[in-house]
Tab-separated table of C-alpha atoms and ligand atoms in Angstrom:
chain	number	residue	atom	x	y	z
X	216	MET	CA	-0.027	0.132	0.050
X	217	ARG	CA	0.971	3.916	-0.826
X	218	ILE	CA	0.298	6.403	1.471
X	219	ASP	CA	0.822	10.212	0.047
X	220	ILE	CA	-0.032	12.788	3.014
X	221	LEU	CA	-0.726	16.305	2.039
X	222	THR	CA	0.312	19.069	5.112
X	223	LEU	CA	1.613	22.012	5.412
X	224	PHE	CA	3.774	20.627	7.971
X	225	PRO	CA	5.746	17.792	7.412
X	226	GLU	CA	7.760	18.349	10.246
X	227	MET	CA	5.166	16.954	12.707
X	228	PHE	CA	5.032	13.164	10.889
X	229	PRO	CA	8.322	11.673	11.141
X	230	GLY	CA	8.040	11.430	15.093
X	231	PRO	CA	5.088	8.980	15.487
X	232	PHE	CA	5.653	7.102	12.157
X	233	SER	CA	9.532	6.128	13.216
X	234	ALA	CA	8.121	4.235	15.867
X	235	SER	CA	6.862	1.075	16.833
X	236	ILE	CA	4.636	-1.039	13.835
X	237	ILE	CA	4.284	1.594	11.402
X	238	LYS	CA	8.041	1.286	11.015
X	239	ARG	CA	8.399	-2.101	11.174
X	240	ALA	CA	5.551	-1.428	7.883
X	241	VAL	CA	8.179	0.412	6.120
X	242	ASP	CA	10.852	-1.037	6.625
X	243	GLY	CA	9.538	-4.670	6.082
X	244	GLY	CA	8.373	-2.578	2.497
X	245	LEU	CA	4.976	-3.304	3.531
X	246	VAL	CA	3.884	0.466	3.027
X	247	SER	CA	4.714	3.169	1.583
X	248	LEU	CA	4.456	6.134	3.113
X	249	ASN	CA	5.230	9.970	1.983
X	250	ILE	CA	4.644	13.282	3.340
X	251	TYR	CA	4.618	16.211	0.800
X	252	ASN	CA	4.520	19.921	1.577
X	253	ILE	CA	1.757	21.613	0.454
X	254	ARG	CA	3.232	24.804	-0.342
X	255	ASP	CA	6.207	23.468	-2.823
X	256	TYR	CA	3.676	23.849	-4.719
X	257	THR	CA	2.560	27.229	-5.189
X	258	HIS	CA	4.540	29.580	-7.645
X	259	ASP	CA	5.173	32.879	-5.635
X	260	LYS	CA	7.603	34.183	-3.991
X	261	HIS	CA	6.075	33.491	-0.816
X	262	HIS	CA	4.681	30.356	-1.099
X	263	THR	CA	1.186	31.739	-0.479
X	264	VAL	CA	-1.509	28.490	0.980
X	265	ASP	CA	-4.115	30.426	2.292
X	266	ASP	CA	-6.492	33.891	1.770
X	267	TYR	CA	-8.915	35.436	3.331
X	268	ALA	CA	-12.792	34.481	2.944
X	269	TYR	CA	-14.795	35.800	0.268
X	270	GLY	CA	-17.590	37.011	2.599
X	271	GLY	CA	-15.363	37.798	5.282
X	272	GLY	CA	-15.046	36.440	9.004
X	273	ALA	CA	-12.204	35.419	10.629
X	274	GLY	CA	-9.656	33.474	9.462
X	275	MET	CA	-7.519	31.838	6.240
X	276	ILE	CA	-8.176	30.061	3.899
X	277	LEU	CA	-6.353	27.629	1.724
X	278	LYS	CA	-6.018	28.512	-1.439
X	279	PRO	CA	-7.216	25.566	-4.098
X	280	LYS	CA	-5.058	26.228	-6.707
X	281	PRO	CA	-1.555	24.688	-4.418
X	282	ILE	CA	-3.798	21.523	-3.497
X	283	PHE	CA	-4.489	20.774	-6.815
X	284	GLU	CA	-1.273	20.700	-8.127
X	285	ALA	CA	-0.058	18.847	-5.470
X	286	VAL	CA	-2.696	16.070	-5.321
X	287	GLU	CA	-2.887	16.038	-9.316
X	288	SER	CA	1.462	15.748	-9.335
X	289	VAL	CA	0.717	13.336	-6.394
X	290	LYS	CA	-1.557	10.953	-8.197
X	291	GLY	CA	-0.232	10.733	-11.303
X	292	GLU	CA	-1.887	8.101	-13.632
X	293	ASP	CA	-3.498	6.197	-11.361
X	294	THR	CA	-7.057	6.352	-9.839
X	295	CYS	CA	-6.319	6.921	-5.992
X	296	SER	CA	-8.692	7.713	-3.223
X	297	VAL	CA	-8.375	11.914	-2.255
X	298	ILE	CA	-9.490	12.194	1.792
X	299	LEU	CA	-9.859	15.886	3.425
X	300	LEU	CA	-9.370	15.461	7.063
X	301	THR	CA	-11.555	17.678	8.678
X	302	PRO	CA	-14.358	18.150	11.096
X	303	GLN	CA	-16.551	17.534	8.891
X	304	GLY	CA	-15.834	14.477	7.144
X	305	ARG	CA	-17.700	11.248	8.096
X	306	PRO	CA	-16.770	10.000	11.657
X	307	PHE	CA	-13.129	7.767	11.388
X	308	SER	CA	-14.010	4.059	12.415
X	309	GLN	CA	-12.657	0.848	12.857
X	310	SER	CA	-14.808	0.016	9.662
X	311	VAL	CA	-13.924	3.051	7.888
X	312	ALA	CA	-9.908	1.741	8.705
X	313	GLN	CA	-10.830	-1.672	7.674
X	314	GLU	CA	-12.500	-0.252	4.117
X	315	LEU	CA	-9.577	2.458	4.037
X	316	SER	CA	-6.814	-0.803	4.313
X	317	ARG	CA	-8.187	-2.418	1.173
X	318	HIS	CA	-7.149	0.261	-1.132
X	319	ASP	CA	-3.881	0.046	-3.306
X	320	ARG	CA	-3.187	4.160	-2.137
X	321	LEU	CA	-4.467	6.844	-0.662
X	322	ILE	CA	-3.417	10.380	-0.619
X	323	LEU	CA	-4.215	12.110	2.516
X	324	ILE	CA	-5.248	15.875	2.372
X	325	CYS	CA	-4.398	17.821	6.223
X	326	GLY	CA	-6.567	20.411	6.327
X	327	ARG	CA	-6.543	23.340	8.107
X	328	TYR	CA	-9.968	24.007	11.457
X	329	GLU	CA	-10.416	27.786	9.563
X	330	GLY	CA	-11.044	26.167	6.056
X	331	VAL	CA	-10.386	25.475	2.828
X	332	ASP	CA	-11.933	26.207	-0.225
X	333	GLU	CA	-15.093	24.349	-1.142
X	334	ARG	CA	-13.444	23.950	-4.680
X	335	ILE	CA	-11.978	21.466	-3.440
X	336	ARG	CA	-14.986	19.434	-1.880
X	337	GLU	CA	-16.614	19.483	-4.625
X	338	HIS	CA	-14.175	18.713	-7.265
X	339	LEU	CA	-11.030	16.936	-6.179
X	340	VAL	CA	-11.377	15.127	-2.921
X	341	SER	CA	-13.541	11.880	-3.012
X	342	ASP	CA	-13.851	11.488	0.417
X	343	GLU	CA	-14.244	13.583	4.074
X	344	ILE	CA	-13.341	12.069	6.870
X	345	SER	CA	-13.311	13.149	10.907
X	346	ILE	CA	-11.584	11.626	14.133
X	347	GLY	CA	-13.857	12.815	16.643
X	348	ASP	CA	-16.284	15.877	17.728
X	349	TYR	CA	-14.000	17.810	19.016
X	350	VAL	CA	-11.939	20.863	17.119
X	351	LEU	CA	-7.809	19.769	16.023
X	352	SER	CA	-5.653	23.445	14.746
X	353	GLY	CA	-5.784	20.916	11.237
X	354	GLY	CA	-5.871	17.607	9.885
X	355	GLU	CA	-2.387	16.537	10.915
X	356	LEU	CA	-2.699	14.308	13.676
X	357	ALA	CA	-5.552	13.621	12.299
X	358	ALA	CA	-4.276	11.514	9.111
X	359	MET	CA	-2.047	9.282	11.718
X	360	VAL	CA	-4.670	8.224	13.011
X	361	VAL	CA	-5.662	6.673	10.405
X	362	VAL	CA	-2.386	5.776	9.380
X	363	GLU	CA	-1.862	3.873	12.179
X	364	ALA	CA	-5.717	2.308	12.303
X	365	VAL	CA	-5.158	0.952	8.654
X	366	VAL	CA	-1.769	0.519	8.744
X	367	ARG	CA	-1.691	-2.220	11.587
X	368	LEU	CA	-4.639	-3.424	9.956
X	369	LEU	CA	-2.662	-4.600	6.894
X	370	PRO	CA	-1.453	-7.839	5.639
X	371	GLY	CA	1.187	-9.488	7.643
X	372	VAL	CA	1.796	-5.999	9.239
X	373	LEU	CA	0.877	-7.531	12.616
X	374	GLY	CA	2.458	-10.673	14.819
X	375	SER	CA	-0.128	-13.681	15.656
X	376	GLU	CA	1.077	-13.176	19.243
X	377	GLU	CA	-0.138	-8.935	18.211
X	378	SER	CA	-3.803	-10.581	16.408
X	379	LEU	CA	-6.270	-8.133	14.666
X	380	ALA	CA	-9.054	-11.071	16.485
X	381	GLU	CA	-9.226	-9.793	19.735
X	382	ASP	CA	-8.745	-6.023	19.998
X	383	SER	CA	-12.110	-3.688	21.105
X	384	HIS	CA	-14.288	-2.461	18.722
X	385	THR	CA	-12.597	-5.730	15.932
X	386	ASP	CA	-16.284	-7.599	16.675
X	387	GLY	CA	-18.324	-4.661	17.959
X	388	LEU	CA	-17.715	-4.451	21.236
X	389	LEU	CA	-14.888	-3.807	23.987
X	390	GLU	CA	-12.544	-5.836	25.251
X	391	TYR	CA	-12.581	-8.365	28.146
X	392	PRO	CA	-10.306	-7.482	31.666
X	393	GLN	CA	-6.221	-8.931	31.242
X	394	TYR	CA	-4.017	-10.067	33.151
X	395	THR	CA	-0.535	-11.101	33.509
X	396	ARG	CA	2.002	-12.534	36.883
X	397	PRO	CA	1.887	-11.785	39.816
X	398	ALA	CA	-0.502	-13.745	39.970
X	399	VAL	CA	-1.754	-11.343	43.257
X	400	PHE	CA	-0.374	-7.959	43.521
X	401	ARG	CA	-0.419	-5.835	47.023
X	402	GLY	CA	-3.570	-8.598	47.725
X	403	TRP	CA	-5.421	-8.127	44.203
X	404	SER	CA	-5.756	-11.460	42.826
X	405	VAL	CA	-6.344	-12.215	39.628
X	406	PRO	CA	-9.490	-14.101	38.147
X	407	GLU	CA	-9.486	-17.661	39.416
X	408	VAL	CA	-10.834	-18.940	36.305
X	409	LEU	CA	-8.179	-17.594	34.644
X	410	LEU	CA	-5.534	-19.314	36.033
X	411	SER	CA	-7.472	-22.713	36.085
X	412	GLY	CA	-6.269	-24.229	32.183
X	413	ASN	CA	-10.680	-24.649	31.297
X	414	HIS	CA	-9.637	-23.023	28.418
X	415	ALA	CA	-13.790	-22.890	27.086
X	416	GLN	CA	-15.050	-21.725	30.785
X	417	ILE	CA	-12.018	-18.531	30.300
X	418	ALA	CA	-13.322	-18.300	26.766
X	419	LYS	CA	-17.222	-17.543	28.149
X	420	TRP	CA	-15.457	-16.089	31.339
X	421	ARG	CA	-13.972	-13.073	28.613
X	422	ARG	CA	-17.296	-13.144	26.743
X	423	GLU	CA	-19.092	-12.008	29.399
X	424	LYS	CA	-17.185	-8.988	30.484
X	425	ALA	CA	-16.936	-7.181	27.818
X	426	ILE	CA	-20.824	-6.975	27.023
X	427	ARG	CA	-20.788	-6.204	30.300
X	428	ARG	CA	-18.220	-3.423	29.314
X	429	THR	CA	-19.460	-2.610	26.796
X	430	LYS	CA	-22.733	-2.234	28.697
X	431	GLU	CA	-21.700	-0.176	30.839
X	432	ARG	CA	-19.362	2.003	28.549
X	433	ARG	CA	-20.647	2.027	25.550
X	434	PRO	CA	-24.245	1.527	25.337
X	435	GLU	CA	-24.695	2.361	21.925
X	436	LEU	CA	-22.275	-0.101	20.754
X	437	LEU	CA	-25.012	-3.215	21.492
X	438	ASP	CA	-26.964	-2.182	18.791
X	439	ARG	CA	-24.706	-2.909	15.813
X	440	VAL	CA	-23.646	-6.445	17.238
X	441	SER	CA	-25.774	-9.573	17.281
X	442	LEU	CA	-24.784	-11.379	20.358
X	443	GLY	CA	-26.146	-14.753	20.339
X	444	LYS	CA	-28.550	-16.414	22.468
X	445	ASP	CA	-26.620	-16.278	26.065
X	446	SER	CA	-25.949	-12.277	26.662
H	707	LIG	CL1	-9.694	15.366	10.572
H	707	LIG	N1	-9.555	18.014	11.482
H	707	LIG	C1	-9.349	18.943	11.909
H	707	LIG	N2	-8.850	19.936	11.916
H	707	LIG	N3	-9.802	18.776	13.477
H	707	LIG	C2	-10.512	17.637	13.115
H	707	LIG	C3	-10.572	16.344	13.343
H	707	LIG	C4	-9.566	16.820	12.014
H	707	LIG	N4	-11.498	15.177	13.317
H	707	LIG	C5	-11.583	15.879	14.322
H	707	LIG	N5	-11.752	16.731	14.879
């Protein structure tokens, strides 16, 4: 997979992409991540990327030309999804991450919170994504969130011990409680069933805990999963 990110702040990116699972995926050739500075696609002396809003109002608006030229240059002859990161986008979720992970190429445009010229939405972008109902100053952190969630789904990225199947949200439920050694820490014991070696009992306990936790914390998630007869 190839993911290209268009941003006004390229210096924000190397950090999160140089550690852990994303780094391993890049080093292993499973994904290529490329950062492009939108300012490099301007032609004036001051490398202008934004301008005042027609009709007035506070805040600068990203001009269409540099973003169109950046996308057209990066895209080449390929067809690929062009995604604008914006608080007005569709809500990001595990199922959106799964959908994006099936693409060969993605272009992510980091908007800024004051806005982008509407013609970018209408004539350049194929999708708009938001990572939640709060305001970030730009789409950069949102793009990192999307990349992290998508890359870990690519075949071969996670080792078997990091399997996806048991993650929160993968089956529509929050994850069950987890414990490691010691069996007693400061007087607090690990639930007996987990030490029992009875795998059927353990699986039943975990499912019950996952369902209870989801009911308590995120009841709205339960409307979307079918729980089977024993819940
Ligand atoms: Cl994608 N961008 C910005 N600027 N703010 C956000 C967001 C995106 N998602 C949630 N808040």
